[in-house]
């Protein structure tokens, strides 16, 4: 069974989804590319313990503080996408990494000579649990804030909320990240 709930954030409405194991989705409901992707049509509006944890986490986060814990999440996807999600969960609050950094980390773990940063970008871009699995903390090697399914202005706002110095980053003028 899939459950849903809603949360109102300072950056807009958020749809939460989960199953028996934990939170499986968190999307901004307006201006996001993949709202509810993979969500079953028979999902039931219902509160759960992990939705309560998630809302508490979001309340703390949007107050400008590091929540210091993760609600119970359930990454659902390929092994590769789940590993990218796990790595994103390791990015410290207020810090950023590049798609290339994640690709190099996975390549080392798998004993490969290299890995495509674009493949990582695809996995990051399809992250179904935004903010909590912090895909907004992943930036281009050239300093571009490219690649946020919730919109580039939200990515910028989330990084500012975390105290990231954005003076060394650029916002793309065109492309799919806008």
Short mmCIF file of N, CA and C in Angstrom, two decimals:
data_model
loop_
_atom_site.label_atom_id
_atom_site.label_comp_id
_atom_site.label_asym_id
_atom_site.label_seq_id
_atom_site.Cartn_x
_atom_site.Cartn_y
_atom_site.Cartn_z
N UNK A 1 0.85 -1.18 0.00
CA UNK A 1 0.00 0.00 0.00
C UNK A 1 0.90 1.24 0.00
N UNK A 2 0.49 2.23 -0.78
CA UNK A 2 1.19 3.50 -0.84
C UNK A 2 0.33 4.55 -0.15
N UNK A 3 0.98 5.36 0.70
CA UNK A 3 0.30 6.40 1.45
C UNK A 3 0.83 7.76 0.99
N UNK A 4 0.00 8.78 1.13
CA UNK A 4 0.43 10.14 0.80
C UNK A 4 0.03 11.09 1.92
N UNK A 5 0.71 12.22 1.93
CA UNK A 5 0.39 13.30 2.85
C UNK A 5 0.87 14.59 2.19
N UNK A 6 0.54 15.70 2.79
CA UNK A 6 0.92 17.01 2.24
C UNK A 6 1.59 17.84 3.32
N UNK A 7 2.44 18.77 2.84
CA UNK A 7 3.15 19.68 3.74
C UNK A 7 3.26 21.02 3.03
N UNK A 8 3.01 22.10 3.77
CA UNK A 8 3.18 23.44 3.20
C UNK A 8 4.52 24.00 3.66
N UNK A 9 5.40 24.26 2.70
CA UNK A 9 6.71 24.81 3.01
C UNK A 9 6.77 26.27 2.57
N UNK A 10 7.77 27.02 3.01
CA UNK A 10 7.95 28.39 2.54
C UNK A 10 8.22 28.48 1.03
N UNK A 11 8.59 27.36 0.42
CA UNK A 11 8.88 27.33 -1.01
C UNK A 11 7.76 26.69 -1.83
N UNK A 12 6.64 26.40 -1.18
CA UNK A 12 5.49 25.83 -1.88
C UNK A 12 5.06 24.51 -1.29
N UNK A 13 3.93 24.03 -1.79
CA UNK A 13 3.36 22.78 -1.32
C UNK A 13 4.24 21.59 -1.66
N UNK A 14 4.20 20.60 -0.77
CA UNK A 14 5.02 19.39 -0.94
C UNK A 14 4.10 18.18 -0.80
N UNK A 15 4.28 17.23 -1.70
CA UNK A 15 3.59 15.94 -1.64
C UNK A 15 4.56 14.91 -1.07
N UNK A 16 4.11 14.18 -0.05
CA UNK A 16 4.88 13.10 0.55
C UNK A 16 4.26 11.78 0.14
N UNK A 17 5.09 10.76 -0.09
CA UNK A 17 4.59 9.42 -0.39
C UNK A 17 5.44 8.41 0.38
N UNK A 18 4.85 7.28 0.69
CA UNK A 18 5.59 6.25 1.39
C UNK A 18 4.88 4.92 1.32
N UNK A 19 5.61 3.89 1.73
CA UNK A 19 5.06 2.54 1.78
C UNK A 19 5.24 2.00 3.20
N UNK A 20 5.14 0.71 3.38
CA UNK A 20 5.24 0.13 4.71
C UNK A 20 6.63 0.31 5.32
N UNK A 21 7.64 0.57 4.49
CA UNK A 21 9.01 0.67 4.99
C UNK A 21 9.47 2.09 5.28
N UNK A 22 8.84 3.08 4.68
CA UNK A 22 9.27 4.45 4.93
C UNK A 22 8.92 5.39 3.80
N UNK A 23 9.46 6.59 3.89
CA UNK A 23 9.24 7.65 2.91
C UNK A 23 9.85 7.25 1.57
N UNK A 24 9.05 7.27 0.50
CA UNK A 24 9.54 6.92 -0.83
C UNK A 24 9.53 8.10 -1.79
N UNK A 25 8.83 9.18 -1.43
CA UNK A 25 8.76 10.32 -2.32
C UNK A 25 8.50 11.61 -1.57
N UNK A 26 9.10 12.69 -2.07
CA UNK A 26 8.87 14.03 -1.54
C UNK A 26 9.11 14.98 -2.71
N UNK A 27 8.04 15.63 -3.18
CA UNK A 27 8.13 16.51 -4.35
C UNK A 27 7.42 17.83 -4.07
N UNK A 28 7.99 18.91 -4.60
CA UNK A 28 7.25 20.17 -4.65
C UNK A 28 6.10 19.95 -5.63
N UNK A 29 4.91 20.41 -5.29
CA UNK A 29 3.75 20.11 -6.12
C UNK A 29 3.60 21.03 -7.32
N UNK A 30 4.26 22.17 -7.31
CA UNK A 30 4.18 23.09 -8.44
C UNK A 30 5.57 23.38 -8.97
N UNK A 31 5.69 23.35 -10.28
CA UNK A 31 6.96 23.70 -10.92
C UNK A 31 8.01 22.62 -10.85
N UNK A 32 7.64 21.40 -10.52
CA UNK A 32 8.59 20.29 -10.46
C UNK A 32 8.37 19.38 -11.66
N UNK A 33 9.45 18.83 -12.16
CA UNK A 33 9.38 17.97 -13.34
C UNK A 33 8.75 16.61 -13.07
N UNK A 34 8.99 16.02 -11.93
CA UNK A 34 8.62 14.62 -11.72
C UNK A 34 7.67 14.41 -10.56
N UNK A 35 6.74 15.33 -10.34
CA UNK A 35 5.82 15.23 -9.21
C UNK A 35 5.08 13.89 -9.25
N UNK A 36 5.22 13.13 -8.20
CA UNK A 36 4.49 11.88 -8.06
C UNK A 36 4.90 10.78 -9.01
N UNK A 37 6.07 10.91 -9.63
CA UNK A 37 6.51 9.88 -10.58
C UNK A 37 6.55 8.52 -9.89
N UNK A 38 5.88 7.56 -10.50
CA UNK A 38 5.84 6.20 -9.97
C UNK A 38 4.81 6.00 -8.87
N UNK A 39 4.07 7.05 -8.54
CA UNK A 39 3.08 6.96 -7.48
C UNK A 39 1.84 6.24 -7.98
N UNK A 40 1.42 5.21 -7.26
CA UNK A 40 0.25 4.43 -7.65
C UNK A 40 -1.02 5.28 -7.55
N UNK A 41 -1.93 5.04 -8.47
CA UNK A 41 -3.19 5.81 -8.49
C UNK A 41 -4.07 5.49 -7.28
N UNK A 42 -3.85 4.33 -6.69
CA UNK A 42 -4.67 3.95 -5.54
C UNK A 42 -4.02 4.32 -4.21
N UNK A 43 -3.10 5.28 -4.25
CA UNK A 43 -2.45 5.73 -3.02
C UNK A 43 -3.51 6.32 -2.08
N UNK A 44 -3.30 6.10 -0.80
CA UNK A 44 -4.26 6.50 0.22
C UNK A 44 -3.70 7.66 1.04
N UNK A 45 -4.51 8.71 1.18
CA UNK A 45 -4.14 9.83 2.04
C UNK A 45 -4.23 9.36 3.49
N UNK A 46 -3.08 9.30 4.16
CA UNK A 46 -3.04 8.77 5.53
C UNK A 46 -1.77 9.24 6.22
N UNK A 47 -1.87 9.57 7.48
CA UNK A 47 -0.69 9.96 8.25
C UNK A 47 0.00 8.71 8.78
N UNK A 48 1.32 8.76 8.81
CA UNK A 48 2.13 7.66 9.33
C UNK A 48 3.18 8.23 10.26
N UNK A 49 3.83 7.37 10.99
CA UNK A 49 4.91 7.82 11.89
C UNK A 49 6.04 8.47 11.10
N UNK A 50 6.40 7.87 9.94
CA UNK A 50 7.49 8.46 9.18
C UNK A 50 7.08 9.77 8.51
N UNK A 51 5.78 9.99 8.21
CA UNK A 51 5.34 11.31 7.73
C UNK A 51 5.47 12.32 8.87
N UNK A 52 5.13 11.93 10.09
CA UNK A 52 5.31 12.82 11.24
C UNK A 52 6.79 13.19 11.40
N UNK A 53 7.68 12.19 11.28
CA UNK A 53 9.13 12.45 11.36
C UNK A 53 9.57 13.40 10.24
N UNK A 54 9.05 13.17 9.04
CA UNK A 54 9.41 13.98 7.89
C UNK A 54 8.97 15.42 8.08
N UNK A 55 7.77 15.62 8.56
CA UNK A 55 7.26 16.98 8.78
C UNK A 55 8.05 17.69 9.88
N UNK A 56 8.42 16.96 10.91
CA UNK A 56 9.28 17.55 11.96
C UNK A 56 10.63 17.94 11.36
N UNK A 57 11.22 17.04 10.54
CA UNK A 57 12.49 17.31 9.87
C UNK A 57 12.35 18.57 9.02
N UNK A 58 11.28 18.67 8.22
CA UNK A 58 11.07 19.83 7.35
C UNK A 58 10.87 21.11 8.16
N UNK A 59 10.14 21.05 9.26
CA UNK A 59 9.96 22.23 10.12
C UNK A 59 11.32 22.76 10.60
N UNK A 60 12.16 21.86 11.07
CA UNK A 60 13.49 22.26 11.55
C UNK A 60 14.31 22.80 10.38
N UNK A 61 14.32 22.09 9.27
CA UNK A 61 15.10 22.49 8.09
C UNK A 61 14.70 23.89 7.61
N UNK A 62 13.39 24.12 7.45
CA UNK A 62 12.95 25.41 6.93
C UNK A 62 13.08 26.54 7.95
N UNK A 63 13.43 26.21 9.19
CA UNK A 63 13.74 27.25 10.17
C UNK A 63 15.21 27.68 10.05
N UNK A 64 15.94 27.04 9.12
CA UNK A 64 17.33 27.40 8.87
C UNK A 64 18.33 26.63 9.71
N UNK A 65 17.90 25.49 10.25
CA UNK A 65 18.79 24.68 11.08
C UNK A 65 18.95 23.29 10.49
N UNK A 66 20.06 22.66 10.79
CA UNK A 66 20.30 21.28 10.40
C UNK A 66 19.47 20.37 11.29
N UNK A 67 18.55 19.58 10.73
CA UNK A 67 17.72 18.72 11.58
C UNK A 67 18.51 17.70 12.39
N UNK A 68 19.66 17.26 11.89
CA UNK A 68 20.50 16.34 12.66
C UNK A 68 20.03 14.90 12.69
N UNK A 69 18.99 14.58 11.94
CA UNK A 69 18.51 13.20 11.84
C UNK A 69 17.84 13.05 10.48
N UNK A 70 17.62 11.83 10.08
CA UNK A 70 16.85 11.55 8.86
C UNK A 70 15.59 10.81 9.24
N UNK A 71 14.46 11.20 8.64
CA UNK A 71 13.27 10.37 8.85
C UNK A 71 13.49 9.02 8.18
N UNK A 72 12.64 8.08 8.49
CA UNK A 72 12.77 6.75 7.89
C UNK A 72 12.46 6.83 6.39
N UNK A 73 13.48 6.57 5.58
CA UNK A 73 13.29 6.62 4.13
C UNK A 73 13.45 5.22 3.54
N UNK A 74 12.85 5.03 2.38
CA UNK A 74 12.96 3.77 1.65
C UNK A 74 13.28 4.12 0.20
N UNK A 75 14.56 4.00 -0.16
CA UNK A 75 14.97 4.27 -1.53
C UNK A 75 14.48 3.13 -2.41
N UNK A 76 13.73 3.48 -3.43
CA UNK A 76 13.15 2.50 -4.34
C UNK A 76 13.67 2.80 -5.74
N UNK A 77 14.43 1.89 -6.30
CA UNK A 77 14.98 2.10 -7.64
C UNK A 77 16.07 1.10 -7.92
N UNK A 78 16.81 1.36 -8.98
CA UNK A 78 17.91 0.47 -9.34
C UNK A 78 19.01 0.57 -8.30
N UNK A 79 19.89 -0.43 -8.29
CA UNK A 79 21.04 -0.39 -7.37
C UNK A 79 21.84 0.88 -7.57
N UNK A 80 22.04 1.28 -8.84
CA UNK A 80 22.82 2.48 -9.13
C UNK A 80 22.14 3.73 -8.57
N UNK A 81 20.86 3.90 -8.86
CA UNK A 81 20.15 5.08 -8.35
C UNK A 81 20.11 5.10 -6.83
N UNK A 82 19.93 3.94 -6.22
CA UNK A 82 19.92 3.88 -4.76
C UNK A 82 21.29 4.25 -4.18
N UNK A 83 22.37 3.80 -4.84
CA UNK A 83 23.71 4.15 -4.34
C UNK A 83 23.94 5.65 -4.47
N UNK A 84 23.52 6.24 -5.58
CA UNK A 84 23.65 7.69 -5.72
C UNK A 84 22.86 8.38 -4.61
N UNK A 85 21.66 7.88 -4.30
CA UNK A 85 20.86 8.44 -3.21
C UNK A 85 21.54 8.33 -1.87
N UNK A 86 22.16 7.18 -1.61
CA UNK A 86 22.88 6.99 -0.34
C UNK A 86 24.04 7.98 -0.24
N UNK A 87 24.76 8.18 -1.34
CA UNK A 87 25.88 9.12 -1.33
C UNK A 87 25.37 10.54 -1.09
N UNK A 88 24.25 10.90 -1.73
CA UNK A 88 23.70 12.24 -1.50
C UNK A 88 23.35 12.44 -0.02
N UNK A 89 22.86 11.40 0.64
CA UNK A 89 22.52 11.51 2.07
C UNK A 89 23.76 11.75 2.93
N UNK A 90 24.94 11.46 2.40
CA UNK A 90 26.19 11.67 3.14
C UNK A 90 26.74 13.09 2.96
N UNK A 91 26.18 13.87 2.05
CA UNK A 91 26.67 15.24 1.82
C UNK A 91 26.26 16.08 3.02
N UNK A 92 27.22 16.69 3.71
CA UNK A 92 26.87 17.45 4.91
C UNK A 92 25.99 18.67 4.60
N UNK A 93 25.15 19.00 5.54
CA UNK A 93 24.33 20.21 5.50
C UNK A 93 25.25 21.40 5.23
N UNK A 94 24.86 22.24 4.28
CA UNK A 94 25.62 23.44 3.98
C UNK A 94 26.83 23.23 3.08
N UNK A 95 27.00 22.03 2.55
CA UNK A 95 28.13 21.72 1.67
C UNK A 95 27.61 21.27 0.31
N UNK A 96 28.46 21.31 -0.69
CA UNK A 96 28.10 20.83 -2.02
C UNK A 96 29.18 19.88 -2.53
N UNK A 97 28.78 19.02 -3.46
CA UNK A 97 29.71 18.17 -4.19
C UNK A 97 29.31 18.24 -5.67
N UNK A 98 30.17 17.74 -6.53
CA UNK A 98 29.87 17.75 -7.95
C UNK A 98 29.38 16.38 -8.42
N UNK A 99 28.73 16.40 -9.57
CA UNK A 99 28.32 15.14 -10.20
C UNK A 99 29.56 14.28 -10.45
N UNK A 100 30.65 14.91 -10.87
CA UNK A 100 31.90 14.21 -11.14
C UNK A 100 32.42 13.54 -9.86
N UNK A 101 32.34 14.23 -8.72
CA UNK A 101 32.82 13.68 -7.46
C UNK A 101 32.07 12.39 -7.14
N UNK A 102 30.73 12.42 -7.30
CA UNK A 102 29.94 11.22 -7.04
C UNK A 102 30.31 10.11 -8.01
N UNK A 103 30.47 10.46 -9.30
CA UNK A 103 30.84 9.46 -10.31
C UNK A 103 32.19 8.82 -9.97
N UNK A 104 33.15 9.62 -9.56
CA UNK A 104 34.47 9.09 -9.21
C UNK A 104 34.39 8.19 -7.97
N UNK A 105 33.57 8.57 -7.01
CA UNK A 105 33.40 7.75 -5.80
C UNK A 105 32.83 6.38 -6.15
N UNK A 106 31.80 6.35 -6.97
CA UNK A 106 31.19 5.08 -7.36
C UNK A 106 32.16 4.25 -8.19
N UNK A 107 32.89 4.90 -9.08
CA UNK A 107 33.88 4.17 -9.89
C UNK A 107 34.92 3.50 -8.99
N UNK A 108 35.42 4.23 -7.99
CA UNK A 108 36.39 3.64 -7.05
C UNK A 108 35.78 2.46 -6.31
N UNK A 109 34.55 2.63 -5.83
CA UNK A 109 33.88 1.55 -5.10
C UNK A 109 33.72 0.29 -5.95
N UNK A 110 33.49 0.48 -7.23
CA UNK A 110 33.24 -0.65 -8.13
C UNK A 110 34.50 -1.13 -8.85
N UNK A 111 35.64 -0.50 -8.54
CA UNK A 111 36.89 -0.90 -9.17
C UNK A 111 36.95 -0.57 -10.65
N UNK A 112 36.28 0.51 -11.05
CA UNK A 112 36.25 0.92 -12.45
C UNK A 112 37.25 2.06 -12.69
N UNK A 113 37.70 2.16 -13.93
CA UNK A 113 38.62 3.25 -14.29
C UNK A 113 37.90 4.59 -14.27
N UNK A 114 36.62 4.59 -14.53
CA UNK A 114 35.86 5.84 -14.56
C UNK A 114 34.38 5.56 -14.65
N UNK A 115 33.62 6.61 -14.51
CA UNK A 115 32.17 6.51 -14.62
C UNK A 115 31.66 7.83 -15.16
N UNK A 116 30.57 7.80 -15.85
CA UNK A 116 29.98 8.98 -16.46
C UNK A 116 29.32 9.88 -15.42
N UNK A 117 29.72 11.13 -15.40
CA UNK A 117 29.06 12.11 -14.54
C UNK A 117 27.63 12.34 -15.03
N UNK A 118 27.40 12.16 -16.34
CA UNK A 118 26.05 12.31 -16.88
C UNK A 118 25.12 11.22 -16.35
N UNK A 119 25.64 10.00 -16.18
CA UNK A 119 24.83 8.93 -15.60
C UNK A 119 24.43 9.29 -14.18
N UNK A 120 25.37 9.85 -13.44
CA UNK A 120 25.07 10.31 -12.08
C UNK A 120 24.03 11.42 -12.15
N UNK A 121 24.19 12.33 -13.11
CA UNK A 121 23.23 13.42 -13.27
C UNK A 121 21.83 12.91 -13.51
N UNK A 122 21.70 11.85 -14.28
CA UNK A 122 20.39 11.25 -14.51
C UNK A 122 19.78 10.71 -13.23
N UNK A 123 20.61 10.05 -12.43
CA UNK A 123 20.12 9.50 -11.16
C UNK A 123 19.77 10.62 -10.19
N UNK A 124 20.61 11.64 -10.12
CA UNK A 124 20.34 12.77 -9.23
C UNK A 124 19.05 13.47 -9.66
N UNK A 125 18.91 13.67 -10.97
CA UNK A 125 17.75 14.37 -11.50
C UNK A 125 16.43 13.65 -11.28
N UNK A 126 16.49 12.35 -11.11
CA UNK A 126 15.27 11.57 -10.88
C UNK A 126 15.10 11.19 -9.40
N UNK A 127 15.84 11.85 -8.53
CA UNK A 127 15.72 11.59 -7.09
C UNK A 127 14.28 11.83 -6.66
N UNK A 128 13.60 10.83 -6.14
CA UNK A 128 12.21 11.01 -5.76
C UNK A 128 12.00 11.62 -4.36
N UNK A 129 13.07 11.78 -3.58
CA UNK A 129 12.91 12.30 -2.22
C UNK A 129 13.73 13.59 -2.11
N UNK A 130 13.21 14.66 -2.71
CA UNK A 130 13.98 15.89 -2.71
C UNK A 130 14.15 16.44 -1.30
N UNK A 131 15.09 17.31 -1.14
CA UNK A 131 15.49 17.98 0.10
C UNK A 131 16.12 17.01 1.10
N UNK A 132 15.39 15.98 1.51
CA UNK A 132 15.91 15.04 2.51
C UNK A 132 17.04 14.20 1.92
N UNK A 133 16.87 13.71 0.70
CA UNK A 133 17.98 13.13 -0.08
C UNK A 133 18.45 14.33 -0.91
N UNK A 134 19.48 15.03 -0.44
CA UNK A 134 19.75 16.40 -0.86
C UNK A 134 20.40 16.57 -2.25
N UNK A 135 19.60 16.31 -3.28
CA UNK A 135 20.10 16.49 -4.64
C UNK A 135 20.41 17.95 -4.93
N UNK A 136 19.84 18.88 -4.18
CA UNK A 136 20.15 20.31 -4.38
C UNK A 136 21.61 20.63 -4.02
N UNK A 137 22.27 19.73 -3.29
CA UNK A 137 23.68 19.95 -2.91
C UNK A 137 24.66 19.46 -3.97
N UNK A 138 24.16 18.98 -5.10
CA UNK A 138 25.02 18.48 -6.17
C UNK A 138 25.04 19.55 -7.27
N UNK A 139 26.26 19.96 -7.64
CA UNK A 139 26.44 21.05 -8.60
C UNK A 139 27.36 20.60 -9.73
N UNK A 140 27.37 21.38 -10.80
CA UNK A 140 28.26 21.09 -11.91
C UNK A 140 29.71 21.38 -11.57
N UNK A 141 30.63 20.67 -12.20
CA UNK A 141 32.06 20.87 -11.98
C UNK A 141 32.48 22.30 -12.28
N UNK A 142 31.78 22.93 -13.23
CA UNK A 142 32.11 24.30 -13.63
C UNK A 142 31.47 25.35 -12.71
N UNK A 143 30.81 24.90 -11.64
CA UNK A 143 30.18 25.82 -10.70
C UNK A 143 28.74 26.16 -11.04
N UNK A 144 28.17 25.48 -12.00
CA UNK A 144 26.79 25.74 -12.38
C UNK A 144 25.83 25.06 -11.39
N UNK A 145 24.76 25.76 -11.07
CA UNK A 145 23.73 25.20 -10.20
C UNK A 145 22.71 24.40 -11.01
N UNK A 146 23.16 23.81 -12.05
CA UNK A 146 22.29 23.07 -12.96
C UNK A 146 21.68 21.84 -12.31
N UNK A 147 20.56 21.40 -12.84
CA UNK A 147 20.04 20.08 -12.53
C UNK A 147 19.19 19.92 -11.30
N UNK A 148 18.12 20.70 -11.15
CA UNK A 148 17.22 20.48 -10.03
C UNK A 148 15.79 20.36 -10.53
N UNK A 149 15.19 19.20 -10.30
CA UNK A 149 13.85 18.93 -10.79
C UNK A 149 12.79 19.86 -10.22
N UNK A 150 13.06 20.46 -9.06
CA UNK A 150 12.12 21.39 -8.43
C UNK A 150 12.28 22.82 -8.91
N UNK A 151 13.20 23.03 -9.86
CA UNK A 151 13.43 24.37 -10.38
C UNK A 151 14.69 25.00 -9.80
N UNK A 152 15.41 25.68 -10.64
CA UNK A 152 16.71 26.24 -10.25
C UNK A 152 16.58 27.28 -9.13
N UNK A 153 15.49 28.03 -9.10
CA UNK A 153 15.33 29.03 -8.05
C UNK A 153 15.12 28.37 -6.69
N UNK A 154 14.46 27.22 -6.66
CA UNK A 154 14.33 26.48 -5.40
C UNK A 154 15.68 25.92 -4.96
N UNK A 155 16.45 25.41 -5.91
CA UNK A 155 17.78 24.90 -5.57
C UNK A 155 18.60 26.01 -4.93
N UNK A 156 18.58 27.17 -5.54
CA UNK A 156 19.30 28.33 -5.01
C UNK A 156 18.79 28.68 -3.60
N UNK A 157 17.48 28.70 -3.43
CA UNK A 157 16.90 29.05 -2.12
C UNK A 157 17.28 28.03 -1.05
N UNK A 158 17.29 26.73 -1.39
CA UNK A 158 17.66 25.70 -0.43
C UNK A 158 19.12 25.84 -0.01
N UNK A 159 19.99 26.10 -0.97
CA UNK A 159 21.41 26.27 -0.65
C UNK A 159 21.63 27.53 0.19
N UNK A 160 20.92 28.61 -0.12
CA UNK A 160 21.02 29.83 0.69
C UNK A 160 20.54 29.57 2.11
N UNK A 161 19.44 28.83 2.25
CA UNK A 161 18.91 28.49 3.57
C UNK A 161 19.95 27.77 4.41
N UNK A 162 20.77 26.93 3.74
CA UNK A 162 21.81 26.17 4.44
C UNK A 162 23.09 26.99 4.65
N UNK A 163 23.11 28.23 4.18
CA UNK A 163 24.27 29.09 4.39
C UNK A 163 25.39 28.88 3.40
N UNK A 164 25.11 28.26 2.25
CA UNK A 164 26.14 28.06 1.23
C UNK A 164 26.44 29.40 0.56
N UNK A 165 27.72 29.73 0.43
CA UNK A 165 28.15 30.94 -0.26
C UNK A 165 27.96 30.71 -1.76
N UNK A 166 26.98 31.37 -2.34
CA UNK A 166 26.66 31.15 -3.75
C UNK A 166 27.44 32.03 -4.70
N UNK A 167 28.35 32.83 -4.18
CA UNK A 167 29.10 33.75 -5.04
C UNK A 167 29.99 33.02 -6.05
N UNK A 168 30.35 31.78 -5.78
CA UNK A 168 31.22 31.05 -6.70
C UNK A 168 30.43 30.17 -7.68
N UNK A 169 29.11 30.25 -7.61
CA UNK A 169 28.26 29.44 -8.47
C UNK A 169 27.54 30.31 -9.50
N UNK A 170 27.15 29.70 -10.59
CA UNK A 170 26.40 30.39 -11.64
C UNK A 170 25.06 29.70 -11.84
N UNK A 171 24.12 30.49 -12.32
CA UNK A 171 22.81 29.96 -12.66
C UNK A 171 22.74 29.88 -14.18
N UNK A 172 22.42 28.70 -14.72
CA UNK A 172 22.36 28.58 -16.18
C UNK A 172 21.29 29.49 -16.76
N UNK A 173 21.56 30.03 -17.95
CA UNK A 173 20.62 30.92 -18.62
C UNK A 173 19.58 30.15 -19.42
N UNK A 174 19.92 28.93 -19.83
CA UNK A 174 18.98 28.10 -20.59
C UNK A 174 19.28 26.64 -20.31
N UNK A 175 18.33 25.80 -20.63
CA UNK A 175 18.54 24.36 -20.43
C UNK A 175 17.42 23.73 -19.63
N UNK A 176 17.56 22.44 -19.39
CA UNK A 176 16.50 21.69 -18.72
C UNK A 176 16.44 21.93 -17.23
N UNK A 177 17.46 22.54 -16.66
CA UNK A 177 17.48 22.75 -15.20
C UNK A 177 16.62 23.91 -14.76
N UNK A 178 16.16 24.72 -15.69
CA UNK A 178 15.40 25.89 -15.31
C UNK A 178 14.00 25.55 -15.09
#
